JSON list of C-alpha atoms in Angstrom, two decimals:
[
{"chain": "A", "resi": 135, "resn": "LYS", "atom": "CA", "xyz": [7.80, 29.34, 16.26]},
{"chain": "A", "resi": 136, "resn": "LEU", "atom": "CA", "xyz": [6.80, 27.31, 13.07]},
{"chain": "A", "resi": 137, "resn": "PHE", "atom": "CA", "xyz": [5.05, 24.66, 14.85]},
{"chain": "A", "resi": 138, "resn": "ASP", "atom": "CA", "xyz": [2.92, 26.77, 17.59]},
{"chain": "A", "resi": 139, "resn": "GLY", "atom": "CA", "xyz": [1.10, 28.87, 15.21]},
{"chain": "A", "resi": 140, "resn": "THR", "atom": "CA", "xyz": [3.21, 32.07, 15.57]},
{"chain": "A", "resi": 141, "resn": "TYR", "atom": "CA", "xyz": [4.81, 31.90, 12.29]},
{"chain": "A", "resi": 142, "resn": "SER", "atom": "CA", "xyz": [3.24, 33.53, 9.29]},
{"chain": "A", "resi": 143, "resn": "GLY", "atom": "CA", "xyz": [3.49, 32.56, 5.54]},
{"chain": "A", "resi": 144, "resn": "VAL", "atom": "CA", "xyz": [3.94, 28.54, 6.17]},
{"chain": "A", "resi": 145, "resn": "LYS", "atom": "CA", "xyz": [1.14, 26.42, 5.58]},
{"chain": "A", "resi": 146, "resn": "ARG", "atom": "CA", "xyz": [1.09, 22.82, 7.80]},
{"chain": "A", "resi": 147, "resn": "ILE", "atom": "CA", "xyz": [-0.61, 20.20, 5.89]},
{"chain": "A", "resi": 148, "resn": "ASN", "atom": "CA", "xyz": [-0.93, 16.47, 7.05]},
{"chain": "A", "resi": 149, "resn": "VAL", "atom": "CA", "xyz": [-0.54, 14.04, 4.34]},
{"chain": "A", "resi": 150, "resn": "VAL", "atom": "CA", "xyz": [-2.21, 10.66, 6.02]},
{"chain": "A", "resi": 151, "resn": "LEU", "atom": "CA", "xyz": [-0.94, 7.67, 3.73]},
{"chain": "A", "resi": 152, "resn": "SER", "atom": "CA", "xyz": [-2.72, 4.31, 3.04]},
{"chain": "A", "resi": 153, "resn": "HIS", "atom": "CA", "xyz": [-1.06, 1.23, 2.84]},
{"chain": "A", "resi": 154, "resn": "VAL", "atom": "CA", "xyz": [1.66, 2.04, -0.11]},
{"chain": "A", "resi": 155, "resn": "CYS", "atom": "CA", "xyz": [3.17, -0.37, -2.53]},
{"chain": "A", "resi": 156, "resn": "GLY", "atom": "CA", "xyz": [4.83, -0.19, -5.82]},
{"chain": "A", "resi": 157, "resn": "VAL", "atom": "CA", "xyz": [8.12, -0.63, -7.71]},
{"chain": "A", "resi": 158, "resn": "GLY", "atom": "CA", "xyz": [11.42, -0.49, -5.66]},
{"chain": "A", "resi": 159, "resn": "ASP", "atom": "CA", "xyz": [9.40, -1.18, -2.31]},
{"chain": "A", "resi": 160, "resn": "ASN", "atom": "CA", "xyz": [11.68, -1.98, 0.48]},
{"chain": "A", "resi": 161, "resn": "SER", "atom": "CA", "xyz": [12.55, -5.83, 1.19]},
{"chain": "A", "resi": 162, "resn": "GLU", "atom": "CA", "xyz": [11.44, -5.89, 4.92]},
{"chain": "A", "resi": 163, "resn": "LYS", "atom": "CA", "xyz": [7.52, -4.24, 4.36]},
{"chain": "A", "resi": 164, "resn": "PHE", "atom": "CA", "xyz": [5.18, -6.91, 3.93]},
{"chain": "A", "resi": 165, "resn": "LEU", "atom": "CA", "xyz": [4.20, -7.22, 0.56]},
{"chain": "A", "resi": 166, "resn": "PRO", "atom": "CA", "xyz": [7.74, -7.75, -0.64]},
{"chain": "A", "resi": 167, "resn": "TRP", "atom": "CA", "xyz": [8.86, -9.85, 2.08]},
{"chain": "A", "resi": 168, "resn": "VAL", "atom": "CA", "xyz": [5.84, -12.40, 1.30]},
{"chain": "A", "resi": 169, "resn": "ILE", "atom": "CA", "xyz": [6.73, -12.22, -2.67]},
{"chain": "A", "resi": 170, "resn": "ASP", "atom": "CA", "xyz": [10.18, -13.52, -1.60]},
{"chain": "A", "resi": 171, "resn": "GLU", "atom": "CA", "xyz": [9.06, -16.09, 1.20]},
{"chain": "A", "resi": 172, "resn": "ILE", "atom": "CA", "xyz": [6.75, -17.14, -2.34]},
{"chain": "A", "resi": 173, "resn": "SER", "atom": "CA", "xyz": [9.47, -16.72, -5.14]},
{"chain": "A", "resi": 174, "resn": "LYS", "atom": "CA", "xyz": [11.98, -18.97, -2.59]},
{"chain": "A", "resi": 175, "resn": "GLY", "atom": "CA", "xyz": [9.50, -21.88, -2.28]},
{"chain": "A", "resi": 176, "resn": "ASN", "atom": "CA", "xyz": [9.61, -21.49, 1.59]},
{"chain": "A", "resi": 177, "resn": "LYS", "atom": "CA", "xyz": [6.66, -21.78, 4.30]},
{"chain": "A", "resi": 178, "resn": "VAL", "atom": "CA", "xyz": [4.96, -18.42, 4.54]},
{"chain": "A", "resi": 179, "resn": "ARG", "atom": "CA", "xyz": [3.44, -18.75, 8.27]},
{"chain": "A", "resi": 180, "resn": "LEU", "atom": "CA", "xyz": [0.91, -15.62, 8.44]},
{"chain": "A", "resi": 181, "resn": "SER", "atom": "CA", "xyz": [-1.80, -14.30, 10.13]},
{"chain": "A", "resi": 182, "resn": "GLU", "atom": "CA", "xyz": [-5.81, -15.37, 8.61]},
{"chain": "A", "resi": 183, "resn": "CYS", "atom": "CA", "xyz": [-4.93, -11.81, 7.16]},
{"chain": "A", "resi": 184, "resn": "PHE", "atom": "CA", "xyz": [-9.08, -11.12, 7.47]},
{"chain": "A", "resi": 185, "resn": "GLN", "atom": "CA", "xyz": [-8.02, -7.37, 7.58]},
{"chain": "A", "resi": 186, "resn": "GLU", "atom": "CA", "xyz": [-9.41, -4.86, 4.92]},
{"chain": "A", "resi": 187, "resn": "LEU", "atom": "CA", "xyz": [-6.73, -2.61, 3.75]},
{"chain": "A", "resi": 188, "resn": "ASP", "atom": "CA", "xyz": [-6.78, 0.46, 1.67]},
{"chain": "A", "resi": 189, "resn": "ILE", "atom": "CA", "xyz": [-3.74, -0.08, -0.77]},
{"chain": "A", "resi": 190, "resn": "ILE", "atom": "CA", "xyz": [-2.17, 2.31, -2.85]},
{"chain": "A", "resi": 191, "resn": "ASP", "atom": "CA", "xyz": [0.34, 2.54, -5.54]},
{"chain": "A", "resi": 192, "resn": "VAL", "atom": "CA", "xyz": [3.63, 4.66, -4.81]},
{"chain": "A", "resi": 193, "resn": "GLU", "atom": "CA", "xyz": [3.27, 6.17, -8.03]},
{"chain": "A", "resi": 194, "resn": "ASP", "atom": "CA", "xyz": [-0.40, 7.77, -6.92]},
{"chain": "A", "resi": 195, "resn": "VAL", "atom": "CA", "xyz": [0.89, 8.74, -3.73]},
{"chain": "A", "resi": 196, "resn": "SER", "atom": "CA", "xyz": [3.32, 10.76, -5.95]},
{"chain": "A", "resi": 197, "resn": "GLU", "atom": "CA", "xyz": [1.10, 11.79, -8.15]},
{"chain": "A", "resi": 198, "resn": "ALA", "atom": "CA", "xyz": [-1.10, 12.61, -4.88]},
{"chain": "A", "resi": 199, "resn": "TYR", "atom": "CA", "xyz": [2.01, 15.06, -3.43]},
{"chain": "A", "resi": 200, "resn": "PHE", "atom": "CA", "xyz": [2.14, 16.77, -7.14]},
{"chain": "A", "resi": 201, "resn": "VAL", "atom": "CA", "xyz": [-1.60, 17.93, -6.88]},
{"chain": "A", "resi": 202, "resn": "ILE", "atom": "CA", "xyz": [-1.57, 18.97, -2.88]},
{"chain": "A", "resi": 203, "resn": "ILE", "atom": "CA", "xyz": [2.24, 21.15, -3.91]},
{"chain": "A", "resi": 204, "resn": "SER", "atom": "CA", "xyz": [-0.11, 22.60, -7.02]},
{"chain": "A", "resi": 205, "resn": "SER", "atom": "CA", "xyz": [-2.69, 23.32, -5.02]},
{"chain": "A", "resi": 206, "resn": "MET", "atom": "CA", "xyz": [-0.87, 25.52, -2.39]},
{"chain": "A", "resi": 207, "resn": "GLY", "atom": "CA", "xyz": [-2.86, 28.81, -3.36]},
{"chain": "A", "resi": 208, "resn": "THR", "atom": "CA", "xyz": [-6.10, 27.18, -1.97]},
{"chain": "A", "resi": 209, "resn": "ILE", "atom": "CA", "xyz": [-4.81, 24.92, 0.73]},
{"chain": "A", "resi": 210, "resn": "ARG", "atom": "CA", "xyz": [-5.91, 25.78, 4.18]},
{"chain": "A", "resi": 211, "resn": "ASP", "atom": "CA", "xyz": [-2.70, 26.11, 6.97]},
{"chain": "A", "resi": 212, "resn": "LYS", "atom": "CA", "xyz": [-3.48, 22.52, 9.19]},
{"chain": "A", "resi": 213, "resn": "ASP", "atom": "CA", "xyz": [-5.30, 20.87, 6.43]},
{"chain": "A", "resi": 214, "resn": "GLU", "atom": "CA", "xyz": [-5.13, 17.40, 5.89]},
{"chain": "A", "resi": 215, "resn": "TYR", "atom": "CA", "xyz": [-5.66, 14.82, 3.30]},
{"chain": "A", "resi": 216, "resn": "GLU", "atom": "CA", "xyz": [-5.91, 11.36, 3.40]},
{"chain": "A", "resi": 217, "resn": "VAL", "atom": "CA", "xyz": [-4.50, 9.44, 0.36]},
{"chain": "A", "resi": 218, "resn": "GLY", "atom": "CA", "xyz": [-5.65, 5.94, -0.58]},
{"chain": "A", "resi": 219, "resn": "THR", "atom": "CA", "xyz": [-7.73, 4.58, -3.39]},
{"chain": "A", "resi": 220, "resn": "GLY", "atom": "CA", "xyz": [-10.91, 4.82, -1.23]},
{"chain": "A", "resi": 221, "resn": "CYS", "atom": "CA", "xyz": [-11.61, 1.08, -1.43]},
{"chain": "A", "resi": 222, "resn": "VAL", "atom": "CA", "xyz": [-10.48, -1.72, 1.18]},
{"chain": "A", "resi": 223, "resn": "ILE", "atom": "CA", "xyz": [-9.29, -5.16, -0.20]},
{"chain": "A", "resi": 224, "resn": "GLN", "atom": "CA", "xyz": [-9.17, -8.07, 2.24]},
{"chain": "A", "resi": 225, "resn": "LEU", "atom": "CA", "xyz": [-5.14, -8.51, 2.92]},
{"chain": "A", "resi": 226, "resn": "ARG", "atom": "CA", "xyz": [-5.59, -12.34, 2.38]},
{"chain": "A", "resi": 227, "resn": "VAL", "atom": "CA", "xyz": [-6.96, -11.86, -0.72]},
{"chain": "A", "resi": 228, "resn": "VAL", "atom": "CA", "xyz": [-3.68, -9.94, -1.66]},
{"chain": "A", "resi": 229, "resn": "VAL", "atom": "CA", "xyz": [-1.31, -12.44, -0.55]},
{"chain": "A", "resi": 230, "resn": "GLU", "atom": "CA", "xyz": [-3.65, -15.58, -2.56]},
{"chain": "A", "resi": 231, "resn": "LYS", "atom": "CA", "xyz": [-3.02, -13.03, -6.01]},
{"chain": "A", "resi": 232, "resn": "LEU", "atom": "CA", "xyz": [0.27, -12.69, -5.20]},
{"chain": "A", "resi": 233, "resn": "HIS", "atom": "CA", "xyz": [0.84, -16.57, -4.95]},
{"chain": "A", "resi": 234, "resn": "ALA", "atom": "CA", "xyz": [-1.25, -16.76, -8.34]},
{"chain": "A", "resi": 235, "resn": "LEU", "atom": "CA", "xyz": [0.98, -14.26, -9.93]},
{"chain": "A", "resi": 236, "resn": "ILE", "atom": "CA", "xyz": [4.45, -15.96, -8.64]},
{"chain": "A", "resi": 237, "resn": "GLN", "atom": "CA", "xyz": [3.05, -19.41, -9.65]},
{"chain": "A", "resi": 238, "resn": "ALA", "atom": "CA", "xyz": [2.13, -18.61, -12.92]},
{"chain": "A", "resi": 239, "resn": "LYS", "atom": "CA", "xyz": [5.73, -16.68, -13.90]},
{"chain": "A", "resi": 240, "resn": "MET", "atom": "CA", "xyz": [7.32, -19.64, -12.23]},
{"chain": "A", "resi": 241, "resn": "ASN", "atom": "CA", "xyz": [5.67, -22.71, -12.05]},
{"chain": "A", "resi": 242, "resn": "ILE", "atom": "CA", "xyz": [5.08, -23.44, -8.61]},
{"chain": "A", "resi": 243, "resn": "ASN", "atom": "CA", "xyz": [2.78, -25.89, -7.35]},
{"chain": "A", "resi": 244, "resn": "LYS", "atom": "CA", "xyz": [2.84, -26.14, -4.14]},
{"chain": "A", "resi": 245, "resn": "ASN", "atom": "CA", "xyz": [1.17, -23.68, -2.01]},
{"chain": "A", "resi": 246, "resn": "ASN", "atom": "CA", "xyz": [3.29, -22.83, 1.05]},
{"chain": "A", "resi": 247, "resn": "LEU", "atom": "CA", "xyz": [0.86, -19.84, 2.34]},
{"chain": "A", "resi": 248, "resn": "LEU", "atom": "CA", "xyz": [0.18, -21.20, 5.86]},
{"chain": "A", "resi": 249, "resn": "PHE", "atom": "CA", "xyz": [-2.69, -18.93, 6.75]},
{"chain": "A", "resi": 250, "resn": "GLY", "atom": "CA", "xyz": [-3.42, -19.14, 10.70]},
{"chain": "A", "resi": 251, "resn": "THR", "atom": "CA", "xyz": [0.37, -19.84, 12.10]},
{"chain": "A", "resi": 252, "resn": "ASN", "atom": "CA", "xyz": [1.17, -16.70, 13.01]},
{"chain": "A", "resi": 253, "resn": "GLN", "atom": "CA", "xyz": [-1.14, -14.74, 15.71]},
{"chain": "A", "resi": 254, "resn": "ALA", "atom": "CA", "xyz": [1.56, -12.41, 16.31]},
{"chain": "A", "resi": 255, "resn": "GLY", "atom": "CA", "xyz": [0.62, -10.50, 12.65]},
{"chain": "A", "resi": 256, "resn": "ASN", "atom": "CA", "xyz": [-3.24, -10.90, 13.46]},
{"chain": "A", "resi": 257, "resn": "ILE", "atom": "CA", "xyz": [-4.33, -7.50, 13.18]},
{"chain": "A", "resi": 258, "resn": "GLU", "atom": "CA", "xyz": [-7.76, -7.14, 12.73]},
{"chain": "A", "resi": 259, "resn": "GLY", "atom": "CA", "xyz": [-10.41, -4.72, 11.30]},
{"chain": "A", "resi": 260, "resn": "THR", "atom": "CA", "xyz": [-10.80, -1.96, 8.00]},
{"chain": "A", "resi": 261, "resn": "PHE", "atom": "CA", "xyz": [-8.81, 0.62, 6.98]},
{"chain": "A", "resi": 262, "resn": "ARG", "atom": "CA", "xyz": [-10.17, 2.55, 4.63]},
{"chain": "A", "resi": 263, "resn": "ALA", "atom": "CA", "xyz": [-9.04, 6.56, 3.37]},
{"chain": "A", "resi": 264, "resn": "ASP", "atom": "CA", "xyz": [-10.69, 9.14, 3.35]},
{"chain": "A", "resi": 265, "resn": "THR", "atom": "CA", "xyz": [-10.03, 10.51, -0.13]},
{"chain": "A", "resi": 266, "resn": "ASN", "atom": "CA", "xyz": [-12.94, 13.50, -0.15]},
{"chain": "A", "resi": 267, "resn": "ASN", "atom": "CA", "xyz": [-10.35, 16.34, 0.86]},
{"chain": "A", "resi": 268, "resn": "ILE", "atom": "CA", "xyz": [-7.79, 15.08, -1.63]},
{"chain": "A", "resi": 269, "resn": "ARG", "atom": "CA", "xyz": [-10.46, 14.41, -4.54]},
{"chain": "A", "resi": 270, "resn": "SER", "atom": "CA", "xyz": [-11.75, 17.93, -4.03]},
{"chain": "A", "resi": 271, "resn": "LEU", "atom": "CA", "xyz": [-8.44, 19.26, -5.26]},
{"chain": "A", "resi": 272, "resn": "GLY", "atom": "CA", "xyz": [-8.87, 16.96, -8.55]},
{"chain": "A", "resi": 273, "resn": "TRP", "atom": "CA", "xyz": [-6.75, 13.76, -7.85]},
{"chain": "A", "resi": 274, "resn": "LYS", "atom": "CA", "xyz": [-8.07, 10.03, -8.00]},
{"chain": "A", "resi": 275, "resn": "SER", "atom": "CA", "xyz": [-6.40, 6.69, -7.45]},
{"chain": "A", "resi": 276, "resn": "ARG", "atom": "CA", "xyz": [-5.38, 5.84, -10.91]},
{"chain": "A", "resi": 277, "resn": "LYS", "atom": "CA", "xyz": [-3.63, 2.45, -10.87]},
{"chain": "A", "resi": 278, "resn": "GLU", "atom": "CA", "xyz": [-5.22, -0.31, -10.06]},
{"chain": "A", "resi": 279, "resn": "ILE", "atom": "CA", "xyz": [-4.48, -3.17, -7.06]},
{"chain": "A", "resi": 280, "resn": "ASP", "atom": "CA", "xyz": [-3.94, -6.25, -9.58]},
{"chain": "A", "resi": 281, "resn": "ASP", "atom": "CA", "xyz": [-1.28, -3.63, -11.92]},
{"chain": "A", "resi": 282, "resn": "SER", "atom": "CA", "xyz": [0.84, -2.76, -8.42]},
{"chain": "A", "resi": 283, "resn": "LEU", "atom": "CA", "xyz": [0.71, -6.11, -7.69]},
{"chain": "A", "resi": 284, "resn": "LEU", "atom": "CA", "xyz": [2.06, -7.28, -11.38]},
{"chain": "A", "resi": 285, "resn": "GLU", "atom": "CA", "xyz": [4.64, -4.71, -11.10]},
{"chain": "A", "resi": 286, "resn": "MET", "atom": "CA", "xyz": [5.97, -5.48, -7.89]},
{"chain": "A", "resi": 287, "resn": "VAL", "atom": "CA", "xyz": [5.82, -9.34, -8.60]},
{"chain": "A", "resi": 288, "resn": "SER", "atom": "CA", "xyz": [8.05, -8.88, -12.23]},
{"chain": "A", "resi": 289, "resn": "GLU", "atom": "CA", "xyz": [10.55, -6.57, -10.23]},
{"chain": "A", "resi": 290, "resn": "ARG", "atom": "CA", "xyz": [11.12, -8.86, -7.79]},
{"chain": "A", "resi": 291, "resn": "LEU", "atom": "CA", "xyz": [11.26, -11.69, -9.75]},
{"chain": "A", "resi": 292, "resn": "GLY", "atom": "CA", "xyz": [13.92, -10.16, -12.13]},
{"chain": "A", "resi": 293, "resn": "LYS", "atom": "CA", "xyz": [15.98, -9.76, -8.74]},
{"chain": "A", "resi": 294, "resn": "LEU", "atom": "CA", "xyz": [16.04, -12.95, -8.11]},
{"chain": "A", "resi": 295, "resn": "ASN", "atom": "CA", "xyz": [17.40, -13.89, -11.47]}
]
């Protein structure tokens, strides 16, 4: 009954998350894996990484959920909210930023980023969240991608030491 619309009093809300990253991220996700591989000095076999992604910090996602829950009085049943920054960055740029951050912290001189050597991970396209609905509730992303990446690198390098 809950999902067929015959149960009154419950609002069903769909929250579509963009590419979430941040401190405490799972080691099996792409960005933490890249950080770990670079910091260990391993060769990192990657696609060309030309896809453009809307990458958002988990802290901003948490705040978005808070705003949605706080706005339940004005939200309609089956409303949908895309949560992202509304901006995209090429994945290759993100990986290169991670490499530079790690290089600065660990004095790594060697670049082991092997772009174009893993075609299995080659996904093309642009993935940008349409944040108009969530912004109408008064929410916006606050954390810059560079700050998120720096925090992730610092956390992961701290775990390795």
